[in-house]
């Protein structure tokens, strides 16, 4: 089924621009507090439990959750649904890490500070390459998903829709920094939760579970098989991919630094619990495609297609498109803004100040931060013009981020390590993981990358370890 | 096909308003089932078990007149070898368990 255009182009533009103006106004309002670099980058290090949990949850509900989770369910069935949901373990496990991060780096600003301190300039450089590649990749996938969504729902040409979504997020991040990001994330998380529960309830009302089971058993039996190879691999691969994404990325580190010390672990744990059912609900929607008579022609759009169909059956007409667009736009905006802010922080702190050794005058901070945000967004925009296959782009980065899991754990908790061996493990994990991704099976990249890096890191504890650097008292 | 998806693109038949896609377990289409019937010129297949599947498609015009069946398409679904799968799953389980254990033990010792 080609996704029916249920919104007029004018309505789609109006919704996105209307929401965009709201986010920008809120960004300007909240941005008044961002007078210092610490205010702009870390929201004054004073974020509480409600905002903290909401921003972590909303950031993790990306366009990938609402569009790739249904795709995984449609391709890999029940295990695929659970595989995507396993990414919540990354947030749950980041709770104890956030506790340690705040203790080890009470004045930390970015994840790069940790790598520079524990693994020296080479380890820090390797980390920067990986995290910048991954962050841009993540940003590109969301811009692509946004462009495709607006094209499908509102007949807005892909390049225009993708540009519109990026411009809106860039504007309010520019004005308000992390204050604006966290504030809008709170509102967006509420919209996402209410929207997904509403759509899920409509789908459940239209389709009974025994009918879905009967249809799958007849037409797509492998989706119910306990031993479907790709699905089983996807569970471990996605779980490790999720660990790597959360544990290394400055999106999460900046939140850990921004939250009050005792709040951070609780907020991450709570956000993991809140996030877990979302991909399951989104995945179930995709499994109902057959029973609802939806012919899928582009699996990356299966979630919105089935949701729109079910809402249409419930008599919601054009309103169906409005709901889907608002929910998905919020899910994209809540992640795009976070990535823009966190990645530009890396450019300012680690590249401008760290690599180029520039002293950042407080008066120059905002222009430098604004330039960084614009550079990151222009790079993502240029890459997103290609309209790549979203899930392939994203999963190819799995090997890279999973290779950082063990070096982060070891760097946080262990006192002595052979740093050269750990860095060799990161590079080896990336290379071998990518080879497995391209040559063996898509869902092996993160798994193999994490395994190789783990072996090297464990060896680094015993083979000629040296004392790791700690912050000056 | 590693247990994922295949897009059957029927091509654009001028004048066709409906396409009928049939699936059968044998080449002679002795016991076919209709996999899809509708206006889309393509359909994505997922969830097929290992084995051989035969497909053919027919275009139907606005008067309801059905055109000839297409040349059959044979799809072989083959999964990864069980040995490789078991090795990768064991690796994944080991890494996941050790990662969780390392974080919990590190947290407990550094509280």
PDB file of C-alpha atoms in Angstrom, chain A residues 11 22 25 37 46 60 69 79 83 112 120 137 156 158 208 265-266 291 310 322 330 365 372 411 429 449-450:
ATOM      1  CA  UNK A  11      -1.964  21.417   6.620  1.00  0.00           C
ATOM      2  CA  UNK A  22       6.029  26.993  19.638  1.00  0.00           C
ATOM      3  CA  UNK A  25       9.347  30.604  21.446  1.00  0.00           C
ATOM      4  CA  UNK A  37      28.618  28.442  28.902  1.00  0.00           C
ATOM      5  CA  UNK A  46      20.522  21.667  38.276  1.00  0.00           C
ATOM      6  CA  UNK A  60      15.639   7.906  23.277  1.00  0.00           C
ATOM      7  CA  UNK A  69      10.875  -0.676  15.695  1.00  0.00           C
ATOM      8  CA  UNK A  79      11.754 -11.283  18.698  1.00  0.00           C
ATOM      9  CA  UNK A  83      15.138  -6.766  20.200  1.00  0.00           C
ATOM     10  CA  UNK A 112      35.492  13.699  25.701  1.00  0.00           C
ATOM     11  CA  UNK A 120      45.217  10.227  26.741  1.00  0.00           C
ATOM     12  CA  UNK A 137      24.818   9.255  11.289  1.00  0.00           C
ATOM     13  CA  UNK A 156       5.793  17.795   0.902  1.00  0.00           C
ATOM     14  CA  UNK A 158      11.450  15.215   0.528  1.00  0.00           C
ATOM     15  CA  UNK A 208      -7.905  -8.798  18.130  1.00  0.00           C
ATOM     16  CA  UNK A 265      20.944   7.628  38.321  1.00  0.00           C
ATOM     17  CA  UNK A 266      17.252   7.664  39.262  1.00  0.00           C
ATOM     18  CA  UNK A 291      -4.894  -8.634   9.426  1.00  0.00           C
ATOM     19  CA  UNK A 310      -6.201   1.875  11.828  1.00  0.00           C
ATOM     20  CA  UNK A 322      -2.529  15.061  12.156  1.00  0.00           C
ATOM     21  CA  UNK A 330       7.884  15.310  18.430  1.00  0.00           C
ATOM     22  CA  UNK A 365      31.092  31.393  23.687  1.00  0.00           C
ATOM     23  CA  UNK A 372      29.125  24.580  15.898  1.00  0.00           C
ATOM     24  CA  UNK A 411      37.802   3.602  32.534  1.00  0.00           C
ATOM     25  CA  UNK A 429      36.433  -4.013  17.331  1.00  0.00           C
ATOM     26  CA  UNK A 449      32.668  -5.238  17.801  1.00  0.00           C
ATOM     27  CA  UNK A 450      31.760  -5.406  21.497  1.00  0.00           C
TER      28      UNK A 450
END
